[in-house]
Structure formats: C-alpha cells, structure tokens
mmCIF file of C-alpha atoms in Angstrom:
data_model
loop_
_atom_site.group_PDB
_atom_site.id
_atom_site.type_symbol
_atom_site.label_atom_id
_atom_site.label_comp_id
_atom_site.label_asym_id
_atom_site.label_seq_id
_atom_site.Cartn_x
_atom_site.Cartn_y
_atom_site.Cartn_z
ATOM 1 C CA MET A 1 -13.002 32.014 16.510
ATOM 2 C CA ALA A 2 -12.435 28.481 16.491
ATOM 3 C CA LEU A 3 -9.421 26.512 17.848
ATOM 4 C CA ILE A 4 -6.865 25.015 15.488
ATOM 5 C CA GLY A 5 -4.497 21.724 16.021
ATOM 6 C CA ASN A 6 -3.229 18.534 15.460
ATOM 7 C CA LEU A 7 -3.654 16.052 18.314
ATOM 8 C CA ARG A 8 0.168 15.418 18.311
ATOM 9 C CA ASP A 9 0.432 18.570 19.622
ATOM 10 C CA ILE A 10 -2.536 18.643 22.341
ATOM 11 C CA LYS A 11 -3.657 15.330 23.602
ATOM 12 C CA LEU A 12 -7.216 14.578 23.420
ATOM 13 C CA PRO A 13 -7.194 14.185 27.046
ATOM 14 C CA SER A 14 -5.930 17.548 27.313
ATOM 15 C CA LEU A 15 -8.897 19.158 25.238
ATOM 16 C CA ILE A 16 -11.219 17.623 27.038
ATOM 17 C CA GLN A 17 -10.101 18.618 30.436
ATOM 18 C CA LEU A 18 -9.863 22.082 29.122
ATOM 19 C CA ASN A 19 -13.097 22.548 27.644
ATOM 20 C CA CYS A 20 -14.768 20.900 30.729
ATOM 21 C CA MET A 21 -12.478 22.849 33.458
ATOM 22 C CA GLU A 22 -13.261 26.125 31.417
ATOM 23 C CA HIS A 23 -17.395 25.127 31.620
ATOM 24 C CA ASN A 24 -17.315 25.872 27.812
ATOM 25 C CA THR A 25 -20.342 24.890 25.433
ATOM 26 C CA ALA A 26 -18.420 23.468 22.504
ATOM 27 C CA LYS A 27 -17.930 21.210 19.293
ATOM 28 C CA LEU A 28 -14.653 19.153 18.710
ATOM 29 C CA THR A 29 -13.949 17.871 15.344
ATOM 30 C CA ILE A 30 -11.126 15.524 14.849
ATOM 31 C CA GLU A 31 -10.674 13.936 11.232
ATOM 32 C CA ARG A 32 -7.964 11.338 10.793
ATOM 33 C CA ALA A 33 -7.388 10.240 7.273
ATOM 34 C CA GLY A 34 -10.681 11.258 5.910
ATOM 35 C CA ARG A 35 -12.479 9.953 9.078
ATOM 36 C CA PHE A 36 -14.285 12.279 11.544
ATOM 37 C CA GLY A 37 -15.252 12.273 14.873
ATOM 38 C CA PHE A 38 -16.954 14.525 17.200
ATOM 39 C CA VAL A 39 -17.486 15.435 21.271
ATOM 40 C CA TYR A 40 -19.698 18.022 22.299
ATOM 41 C CA PHE A 41 -19.591 20.016 25.621
ATOM 42 C CA GLU A 42 -22.551 21.534 27.313
ATOM 43 C CA ASN A 43 -21.975 23.720 30.472
ATOM 44 C CA GLY A 44 -18.348 21.744 30.683
ATOM 45 C CA GLN A 45 -19.986 18.115 30.642
ATOM 46 C CA VAL A 46 -19.075 15.917 27.779
ATOM 47 C CA THR A 47 -22.844 15.302 26.804
ATOM 48 C CA HIS A 48 -22.317 13.910 22.926
ATOM 49 C CA ALA A 49 -19.916 11.970 20.893
ATOM 50 C CA GLU A 50 -19.433 10.212 17.324
ATOM 51 C CA TYR A 51 -17.022 8.470 16.108
ATOM 52 C CA ASP A 52 -18.063 5.874 13.080
ATOM 53 C CA PRO A 53 -19.851 3.616 13.960
ATOM 54 C CA TYR A 54 -19.120 4.579 17.717
ATOM 55 C CA ILE A 55 -22.036 6.971 19.470
ATOM 56 C CA GLY A 56 -21.462 7.974 23.039
ATOM 57 C CA GLU A 57 -18.947 6.840 25.680
ATOM 58 C CA GLU A 58 -17.683 4.032 23.038
ATOM 59 C CA ALA A 59 -16.893 6.852 20.846
ATOM 60 C CA VAL A 60 -14.951 9.023 23.241
ATOM 61 C CA TYR A 61 -13.125 5.805 24.392
ATOM 62 C CA LYS A 62 -12.024 5.430 20.536
ATOM 63 C CA LEU A 63 -11.341 8.669 19.916
ATOM 64 C CA LEU A 64 -8.835 8.456 22.908
ATOM 65 C CA GLY A 65 -6.874 5.812 21.023
ATOM 66 C CA LEU A 66 -5.947 8.483 18.310
ATOM 67 C CA VAL A 67 -2.231 10.062 18.638
ATOM 68 C CA ASP A 68 -2.812 11.871 15.424
ATOM 69 C CA GLY A 69 -5.516 13.923 13.581
ATOM 70 C CA ARG A 70 -6.472 17.413 13.114
ATOM 71 C CA PHE A 71 -8.970 19.147 15.465
ATOM 72 C CA LYS A 72 -11.238 22.044 15.347
ATOM 73 C CA VAL A 73 -13.177 23.413 18.624
ATOM 74 C CA GLU A 74 -16.420 25.782 17.830
ATOM 75 C CA SER A 75 -17.075 27.500 20.410
ATOM 76 C CA ASP A 76 -20.930 27.590 21.626
ATOM 77 C CA VAL A 77 -22.351 24.720 19.510
ATOM 78 C CA ARG A 78 -24.807 22.293 21.033
ATOM 79 C CA PRO A 79 -25.269 18.739 20.731
ATOM 80 C CA PRO A 80 -27.597 17.510 18.482
ATOM 81 C CA VAL A 81 -28.813 14.824 21.209
ATOM 82 C CA ARG A 82 -27.471 14.031 24.745
ATOM 83 C CA THR A 83 -25.996 10.144 24.702
ATOM 84 C CA ILE A 84 -23.618 10.791 27.468
ATOM 85 C CA HIS A 85 -24.640 11.313 31.203
ATOM 86 C CA THR A 86 -21.341 10.442 32.777
ATOM 87 C CA ASN A 87 -18.924 13.344 34.536
ATOM 88 C CA TRP A 88 -16.105 14.404 32.335
ATOM 89 C CA SER A 89 -13.506 13.122 34.955
ATOM 90 C CA ASN A 90 -14.820 9.518 35.282
ATOM 91 C CA LEU A 91 -15.482 9.713 31.226
ATOM 92 C CA LEU A 92 -11.491 10.330 30.940
ATOM 93 C CA LEU A 93 -10.700 8.068 33.980
ATOM 94 C CA GLU A 94 -12.518 5.049 32.440
ATOM 95 C CA GLY A 95 -11.143 6.051 28.586
ATOM 96 C CA MET A 96 -7.598 5.876 29.821
ATOM 97 C CA HIS A 97 -8.266 2.753 31.461
ATOM 98 C CA LYS A 98 -9.997 1.045 28.497
ATOM 99 C CA LEU A 99 -6.773 2.090 26.444
ATOM 100 C CA ASP A 100 -4.191 0.761 28.968
ATOM 101 C CA HIS A 101 -5.756 -2.481 28.690
ATOM 102 C CA ALA A 102 -6.245 -2.504 25.164
ATOM 103 C CA GLN A 103 -2.718 -2.373 24.285
ATOM 104 C CA GLY A 104 -2.271 -5.477 23.413
ATOM 105 C CA ASP A 105 -5.558 -6.080 20.998
ATOM 106 C CA GLY A 106 -4.818 -6.198 17.639
ATOM 107 C CA GLU A 107 -7.040 -2.642 16.745
ATOM 108 C CA ASN A 108 -4.417 -0.921 18.863
ATOM 109 C CA ILE A 109 -1.698 -2.730 17.308
ATOM 110 C CA TYR A 110 -2.594 -1.769 13.958
ATOM 111 C CA ASN A 111 -3.802 1.926 15.041
ATOM 112 C CA LYS A 112 -0.337 2.412 15.912
ATOM 113 C CA MET A 113 1.058 0.975 13.086
ATOM 114 C CA PHE A 114 -1.125 3.177 10.851
ATOM 115 C CA GLU A 115 -0.268 5.873 12.647
ATOM 116 C CA ARG A 116 3.147 5.606 12.204
ATOM 117 C CA LEU A 117 2.771 4.458 8.226
ATOM 118 C CA LEU A 118 0.855 7.847 8.001
ATOM 119 C CA THR A 119 3.589 9.848 9.121
ATOM 120 C CA ILE A 120 5.896 8.572 5.932
ATOM 121 C CA ARG A 121 5.664 11.384 3.395
ATOM 122 C CA GLY A 122 4.090 10.091 0.293
ATOM 123 C CA VAL A 123 1.751 7.497 1.906
ATOM 124 C CA ASN A 124 -2.019 8.344 1.626
ATOM 125 C CA MET A 125 -4.130 4.990 2.731
ATOM 126 C CA VAL A 126 -2.729 2.061 4.624
ATOM 127 C CA TRP A 127 -4.586 -1.575 4.558
ATOM 128 C CA VAL A 128 -4.376 -4.565 6.204
ATOM 129 C CA LEU A 129 -5.844 -7.684 4.556
ATOM 130 C CA ASP A 130 -6.225 -11.208 6.090
ATOM 131 C CA ALA A 131 -4.799 -14.377 4.705
ATOM 132 C CA GLY A 132 -7.763 -14.551 2.469
ATOM 133 C CA GLY A 133 -7.432 -10.835 1.212
ATOM 134 C CA GLU A 134 -10.694 -9.736 2.841
ATOM 135 C CA THR A 135 -9.959 -6.123 4.849
ATOM 136 C CA ILE A 136 -9.698 -6.190 8.095
ATOM 137 C CA PHE A 137 -8.257 -3.034 8.960
ATOM 138 C CA SER A 138 -8.069 0.175 6.773
ATOM 139 C CA THR A 139 -6.990 4.087 7.350
ATOM 140 C CA ASP A 140 -10.225 4.699 5.151
ATOM 141 C CA GLN A 141 -13.221 2.961 5.435
ATOM 142 C CA GLN A 142 -13.724 3.473 1.274
ATOM 143 C CA GLY A 143 -11.787 2.072 -1.348
ATOM 144 C CA ALA A 144 -11.120 -1.428 0.020
ATOM 145 C CA SER A 145 -13.268 -2.704 -3.046
ATOM 146 C CA GLN A 146 -10.640 -1.262 -5.410
ATOM 147 C CA LEU A 147 -8.048 -2.945 -4.256
ATOM 148 C CA LEU A 148 -6.421 -5.587 -6.157
ATOM 149 C CA ASN A 149 -6.225 -9.090 -5.559
ATOM 150 C CA VAL A 150 -3.128 -8.849 -2.936
ATOM 151 C CA VAL A 151 -2.995 -12.851 -2.539
ATOM 152 C CA PHE A 152 -2.781 -13.463 -6.123
ATOM 153 C CA ILE A 153 -0.122 -10.919 -6.889
ATOM 154 C CA ILE A 154 1.960 -12.350 -4.166
ATOM 155 C CA MET A 155 1.162 -15.818 -4.828
ATOM 156 C CA GLN A 156 2.705 -14.951 -8.899
ATOM 157 C CA ALA A 157 6.235 -12.970 -6.933
ATOM 158 C CA ASN A 158 6.711 -16.378 -5.244
ATOM 159 C CA ARG A 159 6.269 -18.442 -7.766
ATOM 160 C CA MET A 160 8.356 -16.378 -10.596
ATOM 161 C CA ALA A 161 11.572 -16.427 -8.337
ATOM 162 C CA ALA A 162 11.848 -20.309 -8.536
ATOM 163 C CA PRO A 163 15.720 -20.127 -10.396
ATOM 164 C CA TYR A 164 17.007 -17.577 -8.120
ATOM 165 C CA SER A 165 15.346 -17.842 -4.387
ATOM 166 C CA ARG A 166 13.709 -19.895 -2.000
ATOM 167 C CA GLN A 167 12.733 -16.680 0.059
ATOM 168 C CA PRO A 168 9.128 -15.204 -0.100
ATOM 169 C CA VAL A 169 8.923 -12.202 -1.881
ATOM 170 C CA ARG A 170 9.082 -9.014 1.186
ATOM 171 C CA PHE A 171 7.620 -5.961 -0.878
ATOM 172 C CA VAL A 172 6.059 -5.942 -4.294
ATOM 173 C CA SER A 173 5.774 -2.311 -5.688
ATOM 174 C CA ILE A 174 3.216 -1.639 -8.283
ATOM 175 C CA LEU A 175 2.965 1.790 -10.176
ATOM 176 C CA THR A 176 -0.198 2.597 -11.913
ATOM 177 C CA GLY A 177 -1.084 5.780 -14.431
ATOM 178 C CA ASP A 178 -1.621 7.741 -10.897
ATOM 179 C CA LYS A 179 -0.484 5.971 -7.857
ATOM 180 C CA ARG A 180 1.827 3.570 -6.334
ATOM 181 C CA LEU A 181 1.058 0.494 -4.191
ATOM 182 C CA ILE A 182 3.595 -1.301 -1.966
ATOM 183 C CA ILE A 183 2.161 -4.603 -0.733
ATOM 184 C CA THR A 184 4.058 -6.385 2.270
ATOM 185 C CA PRO A 185 3.175 -9.431 3.718
ATOM 186 C CA TYR A 186 3.103 -9.319 7.198
ATOM 187 C CA GLN A 187 2.713 -12.610 9.454
ATOM 188 C CA ARG A 188 -0.302 -14.118 8.117
ATOM 189 C CA GLU A 189 -1.550 -11.272 6.836
ATOM 190 C CA TYR A 190 -0.704 -8.690 4.231
ATOM 191 C CA ILE A 191 -0.609 -4.885 4.036
ATOM 192 C CA VAL A 192 -1.274 -2.352 1.461
ATOM 193 C CA ILE A 193 0.445 1.220 1.312
ATOM 194 C CA GLU A 194 -1.076 3.676 -0.968
ATOM 195 C CA LEU A 195 1.301 6.265 -1.909
ATOM 196 C CA ASP A 196 1.268 9.323 -4.481
ATOM 197 C CA LYS A 197 2.789 8.065 -7.545
ATOM 198 C CA LYS A 198 6.303 10.194 -6.978
ATOM 199 C CA THR A 199 7.126 8.541 -4.148
ATOM 200 C CA LYS A 200 10.019 5.899 -4.854
ATOM 201 C CA SER A 201 9.883 2.674 -3.820
ATOM 202 C CA ASP A 202 13.622 2.014 -2.484
ATOM 203 C CA THR A 203 13.495 5.167 -0.227
ATOM 204 C CA VAL A 204 10.117 4.625 1.244
ATOM 205 C CA ILE A 205 10.279 0.960 1.600
ATOM 206 C CA PRO A 206 13.405 0.921 4.432
ATOM 207 C CA LEU A 207 10.908 3.638 6.435
ATOM 208 C CA ILE A 208 8.145 1.080 5.802
ATOM 209 C CA LYS A 209 9.893 -1.607 7.416
ATOM 210 C CA GLN A 210 10.839 0.670 10.315
ATOM 211 C CA ALA A 211 7.258 1.527 10.355
ATOM 212 C CA ILE A 212 6.244 -2.240 10.485
ATOM 213 C CA GLY A 213 9.281 -3.641 12.692
ATOM 214 C CA LYS A 214 8.359 -1.415 15.284
ATOM 215 C CA ILE A 215 5.316 -2.604 16.664
ATOM 216 C CA MET B 1 21.536 -2.923 -31.013
ATOM 217 C CA ILE B 2 18.969 -4.432 -28.565
ATOM 218 C CA GLU B 3 22.058 -6.456 -27.289
ATOM 219 C CA ARG B 4 23.898 -3.017 -26.496
ATOM 220 C CA TRP B 5 21.214 -1.740 -24.631
ATOM 221 C CA LEU B 6 20.924 -4.789 -22.522
ATOM 222 C CA HIS B 7 24.133 -4.594 -21.818
ATOM 223 C CA GLU B 8 24.220 -1.268 -20.634
ATOM 224 C CA ILE B 9 21.680 -2.196 -17.897
ATOM 225 C CA GLN B 10 23.638 -5.167 -17.006
ATOM 226 C CA ASN B 11 26.843 -3.279 -16.638
ATOM 227 C CA LEU B 12 24.964 -1.518 -13.520
ATOM 228 C CA PRO B 13 26.138 -3.181 -9.922
ATOM 229 C CA SER B 14 24.042 -5.681 -9.142
ATOM 230 C CA VAL B 15 22.574 -6.445 -12.087
ATOM 231 C CA LYS B 16 22.489 -10.463 -13.092
ATOM 232 C CA GLY B 17 20.673 -9.768 -16.581
ATOM 233 C CA SER B 18 17.472 -8.771 -18.480
ATOM 234 C CA PHE B 19 15.191 -10.022 -21.281
ATOM 235 C CA ILE B 20 12.540 -8.567 -23.045
ATOM 236 C CA ALA B 21 8.847 -10.697 -23.936
ATOM 237 C CA THR B 22 6.050 -9.831 -25.736
ATOM 238 C CA MET B 23 2.142 -9.270 -23.727
ATOM 239 C CA ARG B 24 2.154 -13.123 -24.189
ATOM 240 C CA GLY B 25 5.117 -13.573 -22.930
ATOM 241 C CA ALA B 26 7.122 -15.089 -25.506
ATOM 242 C CA VAL B 27 11.072 -14.365 -25.010
ATOM 243 C CA MET B 28 12.408 -11.970 -27.513
ATOM 244 C CA GLU B 29 15.806 -11.219 -26.482
ATOM 245 C CA SER B 30 18.165 -11.680 -23.473
ATOM 246 C CA HIS B 31 21.047 -10.525 -21.609
ATOM 247 C CA GLY B 32 23.291 -12.016 -18.923
ATOM 248 C CA LEU B 33 21.056 -14.512 -17.474
ATOM 249 C CA ASP B 34 22.105 -18.265 -16.396
ATOM 250 C CA ILE B 35 18.457 -19.331 -16.657
ATOM 251 C CA GLY B 36 16.846 -21.103 -19.651
ATOM 252 C CA THR B 37 14.093 -19.299 -22.121
ATOM 253 C CA GLU B 38 11.474 -21.039 -19.830
ATOM 254 C CA ASP B 39 12.172 -19.453 -16.716
ATOM 255 C CA MET B 40 12.420 -16.217 -18.244
ATOM 256 C CA GLN B 41 8.744 -16.982 -19.889
ATOM 257 C CA ASN B 42 7.522 -18.284 -16.306
ATOM 258 C CA ILE B 43 8.385 -14.855 -15.012
ATOM 259 C CA ALA B 44 7.133 -12.925 -17.910
ATOM 260 C CA ILE B 45 3.719 -14.661 -17.496
ATOM 261 C CA ARG B 46 3.581 -13.729 -13.953
ATOM 262 C CA ILE B 47 4.479 -10.139 -14.403
ATOM 263 C CA LEU B 48 1.885 -10.182 -17.111
ATOM 264 C CA ARG B 49 -1.086 -11.320 -14.870
ATOM 265 C CA ILE B 50 -0.160 -8.846 -12.695
ATOM 266 C CA HIS B 51 -0.151 -6.225 -15.480
ATOM 267 C CA ALA B 52 -3.768 -8.243 -16.549
ATOM 268 C CA LEU B 53 -4.998 -7.545 -13.130
ATOM 269 C CA THR B 54 -4.353 -3.605 -12.890
ATOM 270 C CA PHE B 55 -5.518 -3.767 -16.670
ATOM 271 C CA GLN B 56 -9.193 -5.165 -15.220
ATOM 272 C CA ALA B 57 -9.034 -2.427 -12.933
ATOM 273 C CA ASP B 58 -8.842 0.159 -15.197
ATOM 274 C CA ASN B 59 -5.192 1.204 -13.711
ATOM 275 C CA PRO B 60 -2.799 -0.500 -15.474
ATOM 276 C CA LEU B 61 0.777 -1.036 -13.957
ATOM 277 C CA THR B 62 3.573 0.271 -16.113
ATOM 278 C CA GLU B 63 6.052 -0.407 -14.010
ATOM 279 C CA ILE B 64 6.526 -3.319 -10.710
ATOM 280 C CA GLU B 65 9.210 -4.003 -8.788
ATOM 281 C CA PHE B 66 9.869 -7.282 -6.362
ATOM 282 C CA PHE B 67 11.819 -7.173 -3.338
ATOM 283 C CA TRP B 68 13.497 -10.618 -1.943
ATOM 284 C CA SER B 69 15.970 -10.598 0.701
ATOM 285 C CA ASP B 70 18.436 -11.881 -1.691
ATOM 286 C CA LEU B 71 16.843 -11.019 -5.066
ATOM 287 C CA PHE B 72 15.540 -8.034 -7.012
ATOM 288 C CA ILE B 73 13.112 -7.857 -10.460
ATOM 289 C CA VAL B 74 11.771 -4.730 -12.321
ATOM 290 C CA GLY B 75 9.345 -5.113 -15.172
ATOM 291 C CA LYS B 76 8.597 -2.562 -17.162
ATOM 292 C CA ILE B 77 6.091 -2.039 -19.437
ATOM 293 C CA SER B 78 6.000 0.055 -22.633
ATOM 294 C CA GLN B 79 4.633 -0.448 -26.291
ATOM 295 C CA ASN B 80 3.535 -4.030 -25.689
ATOM 296 C CA VAL B 81 7.290 -4.629 -24.552
ATOM 297 C CA LEU B 82 7.808 -6.151 -21.242
ATOM 298 C CA LEU B 83 11.461 -5.418 -20.079
ATOM 299 C CA VAL B 84 12.489 -7.620 -16.856
ATOM 300 C CA THR B 85 15.553 -7.064 -15.513
ATOM 301 C CA ILE B 86 17.020 -8.993 -12.670
ATOM 302 C CA CYS B 87 19.034 -7.953 -9.723
ATOM 303 C CA ASP B 88 21.042 -9.581 -6.745
ATOM 304 C CA ASN B 89 19.766 -6.714 -4.663
ATOM 305 C CA PRO B 90 18.469 -3.246 -5.298
ATOM 306 C CA GLN B 91 21.642 -1.327 -5.074
ATOM 307 C CA VAL B 92 21.425 2.314 -7.461
ATOM 308 C CA VAL B 93 18.114 1.653 -7.850
ATOM 309 C CA SER B 94 17.677 5.608 -9.241
ATOM 310 C CA LEU B 95 20.609 4.801 -12.268
ATOM 311 C CA LEU B 96 19.056 1.779 -12.470
ATOM 312 C CA ARG B 97 15.740 2.912 -13.701
ATOM 313 C CA ILE B 98 17.103 5.738 -15.602
ATOM 314 C CA THR B 99 18.647 3.065 -17.707
ATOM 315 C CA ILE B 100 15.811 0.662 -17.730
ATOM 316 C CA ASN B 101 13.682 3.739 -19.381
ATOM 317 C CA VAL B 102 16.344 5.097 -21.762
ATOM 318 C CA SER B 103 17.430 1.557 -22.826
ATOM 319 C CA LEU B 104 13.499 0.396 -23.108
ATOM 320 C CA SER B 105 12.580 3.679 -25.202
ATOM 321 C CA HIS B 106 15.306 2.481 -27.568
ATOM 322 C CA ILE B 107 14.443 -1.218 -27.751
ATOM 323 C CA VAL B 108 10.321 -0.432 -28.432
ATOM 324 C CA GLN B 109 12.302 1.714 -31.665
ATOM 325 C CA GLU B 110 13.587 -1.679 -33.407
ATOM 326 C CA LYS B 111 11.834 -2.855 -35.912
ATOM 327 C CA LYS B 112 12.249 -6.297 -35.596
ATOM 328 C CA ILE B 113 10.978 -6.092 -31.751
ATOM 329 C CA TYR B 114 8.251 -3.202 -33.061
ATOM 330 C CA LYS B 115 6.858 -5.729 -35.440
ATOM 331 C CA LYS B 116 6.931 -8.884 -33.407
ATOM 332 C CA ALA B 117 5.517 -6.937 -30.132
ATOM 333 C CA LYS B 118 2.792 -5.844 -32.123
ATOM 334 C CA SER B 119 1.938 -9.130 -33.496
ATOM 335 C CA HIS B 120 1.890 -10.539 -30.080
ATOM 336 C CA ALA B 121 -0.560 -7.639 -28.709
ATOM 337 C CA ILE B 122 -3.686 -9.180 -26.785
ATOM 338 C CA ASN B 123 -6.215 -7.985 -24.573
ATOM 339 C CA PRO B 124 -4.042 -8.413 -21.016
ATOM 340 C CA SER B 125 -7.329 -10.372 -19.312
ATOM 341 C CA HIS B 126 -6.533 -13.483 -21.948
ATOM 342 C CA LEU B 127 -3.308 -14.404 -19.357
ATOM 343 C CA LEU B 128 -5.867 -14.695 -16.658
ATOM 344 C CA ARG B 129 -8.158 -17.325 -18.331
ATOM 345 C CA LYS B 130 -9.026 -20.567 -16.140
ATOM 346 C CA ALA B 131 -6.870 -22.485 -19.118
ATOM 347 C CA GLN B 132 -3.828 -20.155 -18.458
ATOM 348 C CA LEU B 133 -4.121 -21.133 -14.521
ATOM 349 C CA GLU B 134 -3.369 -23.270 -12.109
ATOM 350 C CA ALA B 135 -6.195 -24.671 -9.890
ATOM 351 C CA ASP B 136 -5.326 -22.519 -6.377
ATOM 352 C CA GLU B 137 -4.863 -19.340 -8.665
ATOM 353 C CA ILE B 138 -8.072 -20.183 -10.175
ATOM 354 C CA LYS B 139 -9.650 -20.473 -6.881
ATOM 355 C CA ILE B 140 -7.885 -17.405 -5.037
ATOM 356 C CA LEU B 141 -9.075 -15.132 -8.603
ATOM 357 C CA ALA B 142 -12.478 -16.398 -8.430
ATOM 358 C CA GLY B 143 -12.798 -15.691 -4.396
ATOM 359 C CA LYS B 144 -12.057 -11.894 -4.949
#
C-alpha cells in the first residue's frame, strides 16, 4: 500500500530518513503545482532522483527546498538508473547545508513567496516577470507564453490615472471568460497571479499583499 | 434615464462618478466627475487597449479593476458599451459591483446608447495599431 501525504505535514528530510533507516526499496513521488519530482530508495540508500531539469544529487537538493506538495511512497519500485552514490546521511547533510546558504538567493525568495501565494484559496498559478516582461520564475513551466503583455498593461494603467493620482498602480485585476488575473508590480519586476474566476479581487488582494510583503 | 443609473452608482460610498464610452473610446454620457471629456476618453482608450490585448488572446476581458493607494477604477464592458466608475478607494466593492452590473444592463438597453454603441463597434485590435500608440508603447508591444 502506498503512503500518501503532503510535505506540509511530513518534511522531505523525515521521509528520506524514514525510508533509509527502514532499509526500504521504494519510489517517492512529489507533485507541486503540476511539477513532479522523484526520489528512489534501494536497500536503504538514495540511489536516484529527478526534479526537472535536475537529476541526481542536485534534484534532491532542489526538492529539499519544498515546504509544500503532495507525495506518494510506493514500495518495491526500483530506480531506472543509479545517479547517486553518496551515503544518504551525507546527502541530507549537504542538502540542508545548501538550503541554509540559499536562504538569501532569488530563487529561494520566490519559492517561499510561491508557497505562501499557493496556499491562498482560489490561486492557481503564479508568475514572476522581469522588467521586460519575460518570465523568470513560475509555479508552472507551461503557460508562460499565454500571458498577456503585462508591461503594456501596467503602462496603460499608470498613464490613465494622471488626473487623479501620480502614484504607480498597485494592482490590476482582469476578469475574462474563464479566469481572473491579478497583476502587481513588485520592485523592478511583476507578479502575475491566476485565480479562479469566482475569486473576488477585493477579498484576495489583502491576502496577496500579506503573502508578498512577508518576504 | 441613463443619468439615473449613473446617479445610482455615484450614490455609493467613495464613488466620484462614472461615464460610459463606445468601443472607440467616445464618451457618451458622464455623471459626477470633475474631469474633462478628453481625460475620460484617455481612460476609456487605455482600458480598451487592454481589452484588445485580451481579445487578441481569444479571452476578452469583461471587467477590469485598477487599484492605486489613493484611487480605484472599475471598467465593465457589455454589448459594445464600456462603463467606467472612478472611486477614491475600494469601499463596499460587492455592492458597487452589483450596482454597476444592474446599471449597465439597463444602460445598454437605452435606444440612444444602443444605436451609438453599435455604430462605433470595431475590431478591438484597431486600438493597438501603431498610429494609435506612442513610440514607447509600440516598442513594448513589439517586444512581446
């Protein structure tokens, strides 16, 4: 029988520790926002891992940064290939060490922000775009090309307010036939959040502000 | 009658006023606003350009809201009519949305409005033609 749960309840280091100490042969699948990661155990050692585009130890290190995501452990599933030869305890130690060092880097900041935004009810996807409108981080690797020209939208918003406000626009909420998009400038970048159509902007924006402001 | 529906909107807390425009940005009626027709038209055109972007993406917007620290603007499109409401801040937004929806549904039935809106109906992409845009806007649109 498979063990199923969420990383919010059992952290990945605990899952790895459990499988290794029990000398398990198993496959651990993690899914977060449509992106999948895999960790394979063979006789109590971590022998292979994947987290697109990472393979091997690097995939484990990236997966250790996740604080949220559904997981499933299937017993007696062997790895397709061996890419990790480091002892599991050394692998975990190195991973935690890297994680500590990554606290300040951009990817980690956005990962933490994504985690908070994705816990808001109605939020489906989040993108971070650079000043030129190119996607630099997203919770979903697909769909970035479907985004509107956010830079143009914010420009239009700022240019329409002139008679009343000299402030830059803080949020733009666009309701289309099947979804709501919320766009907000963030430092020199833009955050785009896709929500269920029924989610009201005035109820979700205070939560978004809180999630973004917590960085 | 149109005045009455725009007045209903203006009666709500924090609402400065509202106006209705055609899909070309021509202002048909306004109520409560202390800005000129040119400024209203500027707001309408910019909302309609964003509408044109969503139209080109095969997912046209029906409603758009802009939040500033000291201003809140709502644009709602129905049957070739754009209703723009300008507020000091987003207060009682649920009630505002309901009032906007009800008012717009009545406004689009007004014969005078219906006729003019229909005569101004255009392909939304027209508003994104180079001749309509400033140089930096053309550059940003071309870059995407």
